[in-house]
Amino acid sequence: MNDIAHNLAQVRDKISAAASRCGRLSEEVTLLAVSKTKPASAVEEAMAAGQRAFGENYVQEGVEKIRFFQDKGVTDLQWHFIGPLQSNKSRLVAEHFDWCHTVDRLKIATRLSEQRPAHLPPLNVLIQVNISDEQSKSGIEPEAIDALAAEVSALPNLCLRGLMAIPAPETEYDKQFAVAQQMAVAFARLKTHYPTVDTLSLGMSDDMEAAIAAGSTMVRIGTAIFGARDYTKNKEL
Ligand SMILES: *Cc1c(COP(=O)(O)O)cnc(C)c1O
């Protein structure tokens, strides 16, 4: 087994253990492999180990990888955009990605819907919520979820799938869980209004267990699968 296959197996074991500790099935939690800054060859190794869902933060870099696999005739990968999205990059996301986790204003949602090509299924979107990080400018306040969800769900070429959050880093499990639970409550509420809502994107390497215990359905893991990132090579930063 190579490193990536080995790491993936370990992460999957961690997800299963966390799920079974709280009486959930591991199939209820999707592993999103965050491949930002990593070459297509790393994605290929993960693919060979059975991974299908990949997350990218930088539009241009993500699109290059998506095109690389399309050109090779690989059609069963799922690409998730999980980075901050500027209006001038929305077209590339609408044209190439399957999901966007970081919708936090109507303007971006409207552009994504207008720019989604007619031959593709609706773009799956998550509303990003600023759940704990006052420093962060990304995400809407929890109180604003209902209004934005109503607007997003009315857009023809988007499919509202749920919520996403990047909580402020916190080392204590109980504090991680408390924040994750606030997201889970908002998610459960949203679900009762929209039948398409089935995804809570929450949990990274350090808070995955608490997120799963609270009800996350998608964890986003990069370093534990692909190793540390070298940002000096990334031109978009
Ligand atoms: C980079 C990133 C991750 C993965 O982080 P790791 O620390 O590498 O596991 C998850 N979610 C988002 C939004 C990210 O930007």
PDB file of N, CA and C and ligand atoms in Angstrom, residues 34 36 57 82 164 166 204-205 220-223 229, ligand 1:
ATOM      1  N   VAL A  34      -9.633  16.474   0.713  1.00  0.00           N
ATOM      2  CA  VAL A  34      -9.284  17.833   0.301  1.00  0.00           C
ATOM      3  C   VAL A  34      -7.897  17.819  -0.362  1.00  0.00           C
ATOM      4  N   LYS A  36      -6.465  20.224  -2.258  1.00  0.00           N
ATOM      5  CA  LYS A  36      -5.888  21.524  -2.613  1.00  0.00           C
ATOM      6  C   LYS A  36      -4.363  21.504  -2.494  1.00  0.00           C
ATOM      7  N   ASN A  57      -9.927  24.277  -2.940  1.00  0.00           N
ATOM      8  CA  ASN A  57     -10.131  25.637  -2.434  1.00  0.00           C
ATOM      9  C   ASN A  57      -9.875  26.728  -3.445  1.00  0.00           C
ATOM     10  N   ILE A  82     -14.658  24.284  -2.033  1.00  0.00           N
ATOM     11  CA  ILE A  82     -14.819  24.571  -0.595  1.00  0.00           C
ATOM     12  C   ILE A  82     -14.094  25.843  -0.168  1.00  0.00           C
ATOM     13  N   MET A 164     -22.746  24.306   5.663  1.00  0.00           N
ATOM     14  CA  MET A 164     -21.319  24.047   5.879  1.00  0.00           C
ATOM     15  C   MET A 164     -20.806  25.052   6.896  1.00  0.00           C
ATOM     16  N   ILE A 166     -16.933  26.222   9.113  1.00  0.00           N
ATOM     17  CA  ILE A 166     -15.542  26.040   9.533  1.00  0.00           C
ATOM     18  C   ILE A 166     -15.428  26.679  10.917  1.00  0.00           C
ATOM     19  N   MET A 204     -13.144  18.634  10.451  1.00  0.00           N
ATOM     20  CA  MET A 204     -11.855  18.537   9.782  1.00  0.00           C
ATOM     21  C   MET A 204     -11.006  17.599  10.648  1.00  0.00           C
ATOM     22  N   SER A 205      -9.712  17.549  10.372  1.00  0.00           N
ATOM     23  CA  SER A 205      -8.889  16.552  11.071  1.00  0.00           C
ATOM     24  C   SER A 205      -9.049  16.620  12.595  1.00  0.00           C
ATOM     25  N   ARG A 220     -14.318  16.953   5.973  1.00  0.00           N
ATOM     26  CA  ARG A 220     -13.363  17.422   4.959  1.00  0.00           C
ATOM     27  C   ARG A 220     -11.944  17.236   5.490  1.00  0.00           C
ATOM     28  N   ILE A 221     -11.224  16.299   4.899  1.00  0.00           N
ATOM     29  CA  ILE A 221      -9.905  15.945   5.430  1.00  0.00           C
ATOM     30  C   ILE A 221      -8.848  16.071   4.338  1.00  0.00           C
ATOM     31  N   GLY A 222      -7.799  16.850   4.624  1.00  0.00           N
ATOM     32  CA  GLY A 222      -6.731  17.028   3.643  1.00  0.00           C
ATOM     33  C   GLY A 222      -5.424  16.406   4.094  1.00  0.00           C
ATOM     34  N   THR A 223      -4.787  17.066   5.062  1.00  0.00           N
ATOM     35  CA  THR A 223      -3.446  16.684   5.500  1.00  0.00           C
ATOM     36  C   THR A 223      -3.327  15.215   5.925  1.00  0.00           C
ATOM     37  N   ARG A 229       0.892  20.415   3.310  1.00  0.00           N
ATOM     38  CA  ARG A 229       0.874  21.185   2.068  1.00  0.00           C
ATOM     39  C   ARG A 229       2.057  22.135   2.000  1.00  0.00           C
TER      40      ARG A 229
HETATM   41  C1  LIG B   1      -7.978  22.854   3.743  1.00  0.00           C
HETATM   42  C2  LIG B   1      -9.357  22.651   4.195  1.00  0.00           C
HETATM   43  C3  LIG B   1      -9.742  21.446   4.813  1.00  0.00           C
HETATM   44  C4  LIG B   1      -8.770  20.327   5.131  1.00  0.00           C
HETATM   45  O1  LIG B   1      -7.860  20.743   6.078  1.00  0.00           O
HETATM   46  P1  LIG B   1      -6.731  19.747   6.643  1.00  0.00           P
HETATM   47  O2  LIG B   1      -6.235  20.448   7.829  1.00  0.00           O
HETATM   48  O3  LIG B   1      -5.688  19.624   5.583  1.00  0.00           O
HETATM   49  O4  LIG B   1      -7.358  18.438   6.930  1.00  0.00           O
HETATM   50  C5  LIG B   1     -11.083  21.304   5.156  1.00  0.00           C
HETATM   51  N1  LIG B   1     -11.991  22.275   4.908  1.00  0.00           N
HETATM   52  C6  LIG B   1     -11.660  23.432   4.320  1.00  0.00           C
HETATM   53  C7  LIG B   1     -12.707  24.451   4.067  1.00  0.00           C
HETATM   54  C8  LIG B   1     -10.342  23.647   3.949  1.00  0.00           C
HETATM   55  O5  LIG B   1     -10.020  24.817   3.377  1.00  0.00           O
END
